[in-house]
mmCIF file of C-alpha atoms in Angstrom:
data_model
loop_
_atom_site.group_PDB
_atom_site.id
_atom_site.type_symbol
_atom_site.label_atom_id
_atom_site.label_comp_id
_atom_site.label_asym_id
_atom_site.label_seq_id
_atom_site.Cartn_x
_atom_site.Cartn_y
_atom_site.Cartn_z
ATOM 1 C CA MET A 1 100.085 174.120 131.752
ATOM 2 C CA GLU A 2 97.351 172.178 133.540
ATOM 3 C CA HIS A 3 98.688 168.950 131.970
ATOM 4 C CA PHE A 4 102.116 169.668 133.498
ATOM 5 C CA PHE A 5 100.658 170.097 137.001
ATOM 6 C CA ASN A 6 98.557 166.940 136.643
ATOM 7 C CA LYS A 7 101.683 164.944 135.787
ATOM 8 C CA LEU A 8 103.514 166.039 138.919
ATOM 9 C CA GLU A 9 103.668 163.130 141.313
ATOM 10 C CA ASN A 10 104.854 162.900 144.895
ATOM 11 C CA TYR A 11 108.202 161.730 143.515
ATOM 12 C CA ASN A 12 108.602 164.917 141.457
ATOM 13 C CA ILE A 13 107.583 167.160 144.321
ATOM 14 C CA LEU A 14 109.816 165.458 146.915
ATOM 15 C CA ASN A 15 112.800 164.850 144.657
ATOM 16 C CA TYR A 16 112.799 167.856 142.335
ATOM 17 C CA ILE A 17 110.774 170.800 143.565
ATOM 18 C CA LEU A 18 111.425 170.571 147.321
ATOM 19 C CA PRO A 19 115.258 170.337 147.058
ATOM 20 C CA ALA A 20 115.209 173.171 144.499
ATOM 21 C CA ILE A 21 113.232 175.394 146.868
ATOM 22 C CA VAL A 22 115.676 174.604 149.680
ATOM 23 C CA PHE A 23 118.573 175.370 147.313
ATOM 24 C CA ASP A 24 116.972 178.680 146.300
ATOM 25 C CA ILE A 25 116.447 179.672 149.939
ATOM 26 C CA GLY A 26 120.042 178.665 150.719
ATOM 27 C CA CYS A 27 121.316 180.773 147.835
ATOM 28 C CA ARG A 28 119.314 183.786 148.995
ATOM 29 C CA TYR A 29 120.471 183.680 152.605
ATOM 30 C CA TYR A 30 123.860 181.907 152.460
ATOM 31 C CA ILE A 31 125.307 183.286 149.215
ATOM 32 C CA ASN A 32 123.094 186.353 148.770
ATOM 33 C CA ILE A 33 122.000 185.387 145.238
ATOM 34 C CA LYS A 34 118.392 185.400 144.055
ATOM 35 C CA LEU A 35 117.975 182.454 141.653
ATOM 36 C CA ILE A 36 114.336 182.866 140.743
ATOM 37 C CA PRO A 37 114.150 186.168 138.859
ATOM 38 C CA THR A 38 110.371 186.375 138.715
ATOM 39 C CA ASP A 39 107.344 186.414 140.977
ATOM 40 C CA ASN A 40 105.342 184.525 138.338
ATOM 41 C CA ILE A 41 104.416 181.264 140.094
ATOM 42 C CA PHE A 42 104.177 179.229 136.871
ATOM 43 C CA ILE A 43 107.632 180.251 135.632
ATOM 44 C CA SER A 44 109.021 179.722 139.142
ATOM 45 C CA ILE A 45 107.674 176.158 139.245
ATOM 46 C CA PHE A 46 109.297 175.355 135.896
ATOM 47 C CA ILE A 47 112.598 176.813 137.120
ATOM 48 C CA TYR A 48 112.332 174.869 140.398
ATOM 49 C CA TYR A 49 111.554 171.689 138.479
ATOM 50 C CA PHE A 50 114.591 172.094 136.210
ATOM 51 C CA LEU A 51 116.853 173.059 139.109
ATOM 52 C CA GLY A 52 115.577 170.041 141.050
ATOM 53 C CA LEU A 53 116.238 167.820 138.048
ATOM 54 C CA VAL A 54 119.845 169.055 137.957
ATOM 55 C CA ILE A 55 120.199 168.488 141.718
ATOM 56 C CA SER A 56 118.794 164.976 141.313
ATOM 57 C CA ARG A 57 121.219 164.163 138.491
ATOM 58 C CA ILE A 58 124.149 165.400 140.567
ATOM 59 C CA GLY A 59 122.913 163.246 143.428
ATOM 60 C CA SER A 60 122.638 160.195 141.212
ATOM 61 C CA LEU A 61 125.809 160.610 139.159
ATOM 62 C CA ILE A 62 128.187 162.226 141.654
ATOM 63 C CA ILE A 63 126.973 161.960 145.261
ATOM 64 C CA LYS A 64 125.922 158.298 145.198
ATOM 65 C CA PRO A 65 129.211 157.015 143.640
ATOM 66 C CA LEU A 66 131.173 159.291 145.974
ATOM 67 C CA LEU A 67 129.390 157.822 149.006
ATOM 68 C CA TRP A 68 130.244 154.333 147.709
ATOM 69 C CA LYS A 69 133.904 155.273 147.285
ATOM 70 C CA LEU A 70 134.010 156.719 150.801
ATOM 71 C CA LYS A 71 132.380 153.466 152.021
ATOM 72 C CA ILE A 72 129.515 155.396 153.574
ATOM 73 C CA LEU A 73 127.205 153.320 151.391
ATOM 74 C CA ASN A 74 127.793 149.613 151.157
ATOM 75 C CA ARG A 75 127.630 148.022 147.711
ATOM 76 C CA LYS A 76 125.657 145.104 149.141
ATOM 77 C CA TYR A 77 122.674 147.457 149.231
ATOM 78 C CA SER A 78 123.071 148.109 145.522
ATOM 79 C CA SER A 79 120.980 145.235 144.223
ATOM 80 C CA GLU A 80 120.857 144.123 140.651
ATOM 81 C CA CYS A 81 118.156 145.902 138.665
ATOM 82 C CA THR A 82 116.249 142.658 138.179
ATOM 83 C CA ASP A 83 116.162 142.120 141.957
ATOM 84 C CA PHE A 84 114.762 145.615 142.407
ATOM 85 C CA TYR A 85 112.102 145.193 139.683
ATOM 86 C CA ASN A 86 110.977 141.845 141.041
ATOM 87 C CA ALA A 87 110.828 143.113 144.630
ATOM 88 C CA GLU A 88 108.973 146.245 143.528
ATOM 89 C CA GLU A 89 106.277 144.107 141.897
ATOM 90 C CA LYS A 90 105.823 142.073 145.092
ATOM 91 C CA ASP A 91 106.031 144.893 147.658
ATOM 92 C CA ALA A 92 104.419 148.273 146.861
ATOM 93 C CA LYS A 93 106.155 149.863 149.872
ATOM 94 C CA ILE A 94 109.530 149.553 148.091
ATOM 95 C CA LYS A 95 108.505 152.302 145.659
ATOM 96 C CA ILE A 96 107.732 154.635 148.588
ATOM 97 C CA LEU A 97 110.986 153.727 150.330
ATOM 98 C CA PHE A 98 112.887 154.281 147.076
ATOM 99 C CA THR A 99 111.327 157.744 146.742
ATOM 100 C CA ASP A 100 112.483 158.611 150.280
ATOM 101 C CA TYR A 101 115.952 157.182 149.574
ATOM 102 C CA ASN A 102 116.293 159.404 146.512
ATOM 103 C CA MET A 103 114.966 162.412 148.422
ATOM 104 C CA TYR A 104 117.690 162.029 151.070
ATOM 105 C CA ARG A 105 120.326 161.684 148.368
ATOM 106 C CA ASN A 106 118.979 164.819 146.665
ATOM 107 C CA PHE A 107 119.149 166.791 149.890
ATOM 108 C CA ILE A 108 122.777 165.710 150.302
ATOM 109 C CA ALA A 109 123.332 166.985 146.751
ATOM 110 C CA THR A 110 121.469 170.215 147.580
ATOM 111 C CA PHE A 111 123.681 171.037 150.547
ATOM 112 C CA PHE A 112 126.805 169.942 148.656
ATOM 113 C CA LEU A 113 125.849 172.292 145.793
ATOM 114 C CA LEU A 114 125.253 175.139 148.222
ATOM 115 C CA LEU A 115 128.800 174.717 149.543
ATOM 116 C CA VAL A 116 130.231 174.481 146.017
ATOM 117 C CA SER A 117 128.196 177.517 144.922
ATOM 118 C CA LYS A 118 129.441 179.571 147.858
ATOM 119 C CA PHE A 119 133.023 178.550 147.058
ATOM 120 C CA VAL A 120 132.613 179.435 143.352
ATOM 121 C CA TYR A 121 130.947 182.731 144.238
ATOM 122 C CA GLU A 122 133.841 183.697 146.525
ATOM 123 C CA ILE A 123 136.458 182.665 143.925
ATOM 124 C CA LYS A 124 134.562 184.617 141.248
ATOM 125 C CA ASN A 125 134.649 187.749 143.387
ATOM 126 C CA TRP A 126 138.260 187.239 144.487
ATOM 127 C CA LEU A 127 139.563 186.717 140.938
ATOM 128 C CA ASN A 128 137.102 189.204 139.459
ATOM 129 C CA ILE A 129 135.823 186.664 136.919
ATOM 130 C CA THR A 130 132.933 187.796 134.738
ATOM 131 C CA SER A 131 129.534 186.190 135.006
ATOM 132 C CA THR A 132 129.762 185.249 131.308
ATOM 133 C CA ILE A 133 132.732 182.983 132.012
ATOM 134 C CA ILE A 134 130.945 181.415 134.987
ATOM 135 C CA TYR A 135 127.793 180.790 132.907
ATOM 136 C CA THR A 136 129.844 179.299 130.058
ATOM 137 C CA ILE A 137 131.535 176.876 132.465
ATOM 138 C CA LEU A 138 128.138 176.097 134.015
ATOM 139 C CA PHE A 139 126.597 175.321 130.609
ATOM 140 C CA ILE A 140 129.519 173.031 129.709
ATOM 141 C CA LEU A 141 129.105 171.205 133.022
ATOM 142 C CA LEU A 142 125.347 170.887 132.434
ATOM 143 C CA ILE A 143 125.982 169.398 128.985
ATOM 144 C CA VAL A 144 128.327 166.816 130.511
ATOM 145 C CA LEU A 145 125.867 166.109 133.328
ATOM 146 C CA PHE A 146 122.973 165.494 130.941
ATOM 147 C CA ILE A 147 125.083 163.352 128.594
ATOM 148 C CA MET A 148 125.926 161.167 131.593
ATOM 149 C CA SER A 149 122.243 161.155 132.613
ATOM 150 C CA TYR A 150 121.185 160.231 129.099
ATOM 151 C CA LYS A 151 123.623 157.293 129.089
ATOM 152 C CA LYS A 152 122.471 156.120 132.526
ATOM 153 C CA GLN A 153 118.796 156.347 131.521
ATOM 154 C CA LEU A 154 119.461 154.324 128.368
ATOM 155 C CA GLU A 155 121.136 151.628 130.487
ATOM 156 C CA TYR A 156 118.174 151.674 132.863
ATOM 157 C CA ILE A 157 115.726 151.212 129.964
ATOM 158 C CA HIS A 158 117.868 148.414 128.540
ATOM 159 C CA ASN A 159 117.910 146.638 131.931
ATOM 160 C CA ARG A 160 114.115 146.879 132.156
ATOM 161 C CA ILE A 161 113.758 145.407 128.675
ATOM 162 C CA GLU A 162 116.174 142.580 129.507
ATOM 163 C CA ASN A 163 114.306 141.891 132.746
ATOM 164 C CA ASP A 164 111.025 141.746 130.848
ATOM 165 C CA LYS A 165 112.553 139.385 128.254
ATOM 166 C CA SER A 166 113.875 137.046 130.949
ATOM 167 C CA LYS A 167 110.457 136.977 132.650
ATOM 168 C CA SER A 168 108.736 136.223 129.335
ATOM 169 C CA SER A 169 111.130 133.377 128.531
ATOM 170 C CA ASN A 170 110.558 131.795 131.973
ATOM 171 C CA ILE A 171 106.811 131.510 131.428
#
């Protein structure tokens, strides 16, 4: 347990735990659902971490591409991975700015998910759908989300390896 808390960085707190807490508070007061079923702080932190991870993945895989499609984000700001890695090595502030950038994206995802959750909750009540059906759909969506995340992470690792190879061959 202590090892887990020692591994938490600012990035994890700002991009996982904080949006999850905001989402939980939103669910309690906006939808009238209590997400965290326990007062045990250790279990709550694990639940917040996982919920924040899901929010982050939705931000990365759904919100960011959606903002590109809507032309709210400009593709010119989407640098090649090698450009990012090289700039990150030269300017330590980029890592901090990147953390903030992801935090904003995750808060967009948080508020988007609150709206979607409210909509689903109202539809569930209106159609009298059982919670089992809702949870089954949720688990299927989580499987799809994490398959997409797994694929994206593998591409990210591959890009880092390729960047390292190109740097090594230039020496």
